[in-house]
Amino acid sequence: MIPYGKQNIAQQDIDAVVAVLQSDFLTQGPVVPQFEQAVARYCQAPHAVAVNSATSALHVACMALDVTQNSLVWTVPNSFVASANCALYCGASVDFVDIDETSGNLCVLALAEKLRHAQETGRLPDVVIPVHFAGQSCDMEAIAKLARQYGFKIIEDASHAIGGRYQSNPVGHCDYSDICVFSFHPVKIITSAEGGMAVTQNEALAQRMRSLRSHGITADPALLTEPSHGPWYYQQQALGFNYRMTDLHAALGLSQLAQLDQFVATRNKLAQHYDALFAQVEGVTPLAQSDNQYSAYHLYVVRIADSTRQLHEYLVTQLRAQGVFAHVHYIPIYLQPYYQQQGFKAGYCPASEAYYHSAITLPLFPSLTAPQQQQVVDTLSQLLSDWQHTQTALKE
Ligand SMILES: *Cc1c(COP(=O)(O)O)cnc(C)c1O
């Protein structure tokens, strides 16, 4: 079976983790700040805060931006549930902006339209969370322009997009957002096993996130609100969590970061090869790429023309039966039973639903070979023509 994604672990990664195991600190040691500084440097942003997952990063990012039970957060349906759950953790309300079916990313026109309407009804969002789907940056300049006009904050969910670029700056530069979040889950571009990072240009936001990831506790003399009781003294100043990354995870992440550009270059090369092969296959269209960005290509997604639920299910099931572990990203978040219980109805974001029933994620990872890519393309095109023959036979 060809998996849809998998991590690349080299001897240098193993050595880095073993070195931490043999050191004095398994957690709260020197490697976490080293990893943070390396990611900040990579993104050309001043601050990075490491946590134990992107989900935690999204949560502390929302809290740092004052998302509370009175707040409203908007994101897109075409994402992992964590992009919306972070708002609910804060007791806030969540709502969804439809996507552009051709790219899978937030549709800026739909956002502008929804904002106009929200202004009329008096319920503008406090925070919008665009998701850089499959590794392709959203149109952040346009979203930031709307943020200034309507007064909302922006968290980029860049779980798919570390190593990508937007307008020639690294994703995570945060020129058009308040905070940008990365995931280091093994299926993502680089991994720390579990792990996440929140990057920002704003020092106060970084400080709040740093406090929240560790119980809201500080021992920094500069931050104490009353005189120290002695060398053991610390203060809990907010209600935080234990969202800390360990030094073992940070060592793996730091070692992987050194290979990031190579991984992304390989992913781009493999994606271009798929694009060339699919150009010969009628009815299969890769995701549209805009030219003001360089995708990190976390996922390689194709859309099936004139797709139906039956055809979509047939293709993904048969691909798996024939050794190609295809996947589907994503079930629109609001179609999940939990979100249906919150009152969302099927049909709410038509482009997201049409996209969902036509999109197939195909295997993409740095060690994927050209013969494997050929096998993926041949299997999918054979299945499509089998389906067409069956449909024609049924009509006759
Ligand atoms: C993977 C992912 C997350 C969650 O990442 P974790 O590190 O597993 O918590 C959030 N958003 C998106 C878009 C993701 O793909």
Tab-separated table of N, CA and C in Angstrom, residues 51-64 66-73 75 80-95 129 155 157 181 212 239-241 243 333 338-339 342:
chain	number	residue	atom	x	y	z
A	51	VAL	N	4.668	24.673	21.572
A	51	VAL	CA	3.688	23.984	22.417
A	51	VAL	C	3.590	22.520	21.971
A	52	ASN	N	2.715	21.756	22.652
A	52	ASN	CA	2.691	20.310	22.403
A	52	ASN	C	1.844	19.897	21.197
A	53	SER	N	1.156	20.834	20.559
A	53	SER	CA	0.423	20.535	19.320
A	53	SER	C	-0.031	21.839	18.683
A	54	ALA	N	-0.422	21.773	17.421
A	54	ALA	CA	-1.011	22.948	16.769
A	54	ALA	C	-2.360	23.271	17.399
A	55	THR	N	-3.053	22.243	17.856
A	55	THR	CA	-4.338	22.461	18.530
A	55	THR	C	-4.141	23.349	19.753
A	56	SER	N	-3.104	23.044	20.555
A	56	SER	CA	-2.787	23.892	21.721
A	56	SER	C	-2.383	25.289	21.276
A	57	ALA	N	-1.625	25.364	20.183
A	57	ALA	CA	-1.187	26.676	19.685
A	57	ALA	C	-2.394	27.524	19.287
A	58	LEU	N	-3.363	26.905	18.610
A	58	LEU	CA	-4.572	27.633	18.217
A	58	LEU	C	-5.332	28.102	19.458
A	59	HIS	N	-5.370	27.245	20.490
A	59	HIS	CA	-6.084	27.603	21.720
A	59	HIS	C	-5.424	28.804	22.411
A	60	VAL	N	-4.105	28.737	22.630
A	60	VAL	CA	-3.452	29.865	23.326
A	60	VAL	C	-3.428	31.115	22.435
A	61	ALA	N	-3.411	30.933	21.118
A	61	ALA	CA	-3.477	32.088	20.207
A	61	ALA	C	-4.817	32.797	20.372
A	62	CYS	N	-5.900	32.027	20.412
A	62	CYS	CA	-7.235	32.625	20.622
A	62	CYS	C	-7.285	33.349	21.962
A	63	MET	N	-6.761	32.695	23.017
A	63	MET	CA	-6.794	33.323	24.349
A	63	MET	C	-5.970	34.607	24.381
A	64	ALA	N	-4.800	34.569	23.731
A	64	ALA	CA	-3.943	35.763	23.726
A	64	ALA	C	-4.635	36.921	23.016
A	66	ASP	N	-7.702	37.542	23.263
A	66	ASP	CA	-8.886	37.862	24.072
A	66	ASP	C	-10.181	37.240	23.556
A	67	VAL	N	-10.107	36.064	22.975
A	67	VAL	CA	-11.339	35.360	22.589
A	67	VAL	C	-11.975	34.806	23.872
A	68	THR	N	-13.207	35.227	24.150
A	68	THR	CA	-13.935	34.780	25.351
A	68	THR	C	-15.340	34.334	24.940
A	69	GLN	N	-16.198	34.107	25.945
A	69	GLN	CA	-17.564	33.639	25.627
A	69	GLN	C	-18.373	34.675	24.865
A	70	ASN	N	-17.924	35.923	24.843
A	70	ASN	CA	-18.660	36.936	24.079
A	70	ASN	C	-18.146	37.083	22.652
A	71	SER	N	-17.137	36.303	22.293
A	71	SER	CA	-16.476	36.525	21.007
A	71	SER	C	-17.075	35.664	19.895
A	72	LEU	N	-16.778	36.098	18.683
A	72	LEU	CA	-17.180	35.354	17.493
A	72	LEU	C	-15.931	35.104	16.644
A	73	VAL	N	-15.715	33.842	16.278
A	73	VAL	CA	-14.550	33.451	15.479
A	73	VAL	C	-15.056	32.817	14.185
A	75	THR	N	-13.919	30.659	10.711
A	75	THR	CA	-12.899	29.919	9.981
A	75	THR	C	-13.568	29.284	8.761
A	80	PHE	N	-9.214	20.713	9.309
A	80	PHE	CA	-9.322	19.794	10.427
A	80	PHE	C	-10.128	20.496	11.530
A	81	VAL	N	-10.857	19.713	12.303
A	81	VAL	CA	-11.779	20.276	13.304
A	81	VAL	C	-11.109	21.239	14.288
A	82	ALA	N	-9.794	21.076	14.510
A	82	ALA	CA	-9.093	21.925	15.482
A	82	ALA	C	-9.192	23.411	15.136
A	83	SER	N	-9.299	23.745	13.838
A	83	SER	CA	-9.375	25.153	13.425
A	83	SER	C	-10.613	25.844	13.996
A	84	ALA	N	-11.654	25.087	14.246
A	84	ALA	CA	-12.889	25.655	14.808
A	84	ALA	C	-12.985	25.384	16.309
A	85	ASN	N	-12.508	24.226	16.755
A	85	ASN	CA	-12.634	23.855	18.173
A	85	ASN	C	-11.966	24.867	19.095
A	86	CYS	N	-10.863	25.479	18.632
A	86	CYS	CA	-10.120	26.417	19.487
A	86	CYS	C	-11.019	27.558	19.967
A	87	ALA	N	-11.958	27.981	19.118
A	87	ALA	CA	-12.885	29.046	19.520
A	87	ALA	C	-13.840	28.529	20.600
A	88	LEU	N	-14.296	27.305	20.415
A	88	LEU	CA	-15.252	26.729	21.379
A	88	LEU	C	-14.588	26.478	22.730
A	89	TYR	N	-13.285	26.138	22.732
A	89	TYR	CA	-12.562	25.981	24.013
A	89	TYR	C	-12.665	27.257	24.842
A	90	CYS	N	-12.722	28.405	24.151
A	90	CYS	CA	-12.772	29.699	24.845
A	90	CYS	C	-14.214	30.108	25.161
A	91	GLY	N	-15.153	29.249	24.820
A	91	GLY	CA	-16.562	29.566	25.051
A	91	GLY	C	-17.148	30.487	23.994
A	92	ALA	N	-16.380	30.768	22.941
A	92	ALA	CA	-16.824	31.689	21.895
A	92	ALA	C	-17.758	30.982	20.911
A	93	SER	N	-18.389	31.767	20.061
A	93	SER	CA	-19.184	31.209	18.964
A	93	SER	C	-18.301	31.095	17.744
A	94	VAL	N	-18.634	30.119	16.894
A	94	VAL	CA	-17.850	29.928	15.682
A	94	VAL	C	-18.775	29.971	14.477
A	95	ASP	N	-18.280	30.481	13.371
A	95	ASP	CA	-19.054	30.477	12.133
A	95	ASP	C	-18.086	30.205	10.975
A	129	ILE	N	-9.808	32.893	11.179
A	129	ILE	CA	-8.718	31.914	11.078
A	129	ILE	C	-8.691	31.323	9.671
A	155	ILE	N	-5.594	34.845	12.843
A	155	ILE	CA	-4.674	33.745	13.162
A	155	ILE	C	-4.567	32.898	11.888
A	157	ASP	N	-3.904	29.529	10.287
A	157	ASP	CA	-3.665	28.121	10.585
A	157	ASP	C	-2.788	27.594	9.446
A	181	VAL	N	0.228	29.727	13.087
A	181	VAL	CA	0.372	28.475	13.828
A	181	VAL	C	0.841	27.348	12.902
A	212	LEU	N	0.518	31.108	29.069
A	212	LEU	CA	-0.628	30.188	29.029
A	212	LEU	C	-0.217	28.734	28.783
A	239	LEU	N	-5.089	31.703	34.222
A	239	LEU	CA	-5.396	30.276	34.212
A	239	LEU	C	-4.864	29.682	32.904
A	240	GLY	N	-3.716	29.009	33.019
A	240	GLY	CA	-3.111	28.399	31.831
A	240	GLY	C	-3.201	26.885	31.890
A	241	PHE	N	-2.335	26.239	31.132
A	241	PHE	CA	-2.408	24.791	30.921
A	241	PHE	C	-0.999	24.211	30.973
A	243	TYR	N	0.795	22.878	28.280
A	243	TYR	CA	0.862	22.674	26.830
A	243	TYR	C	2.329	22.676	26.387
A	333	ILE	N	-16.329	20.923	8.369
A	333	ILE	CA	-16.362	20.800	9.841
A	333	ILE	C	-17.792	20.833	10.361
A	338	TYR	N	-21.073	16.868	16.094
A	338	TYR	CA	-20.969	17.849	17.186
A	338	TYR	C	-21.406	19.233	16.714
A	339	TYR	N	-21.002	19.597	15.488
A	339	TYR	CA	-21.356	20.916	14.962
A	339	TYR	C	-22.809	20.963	14.496
A	342	GLN	N	-24.753	21.965	17.238
A	342	GLN	CA	-24.679	23.404	17.512
A	342	GLN	C	-25.613	24.192	16.585
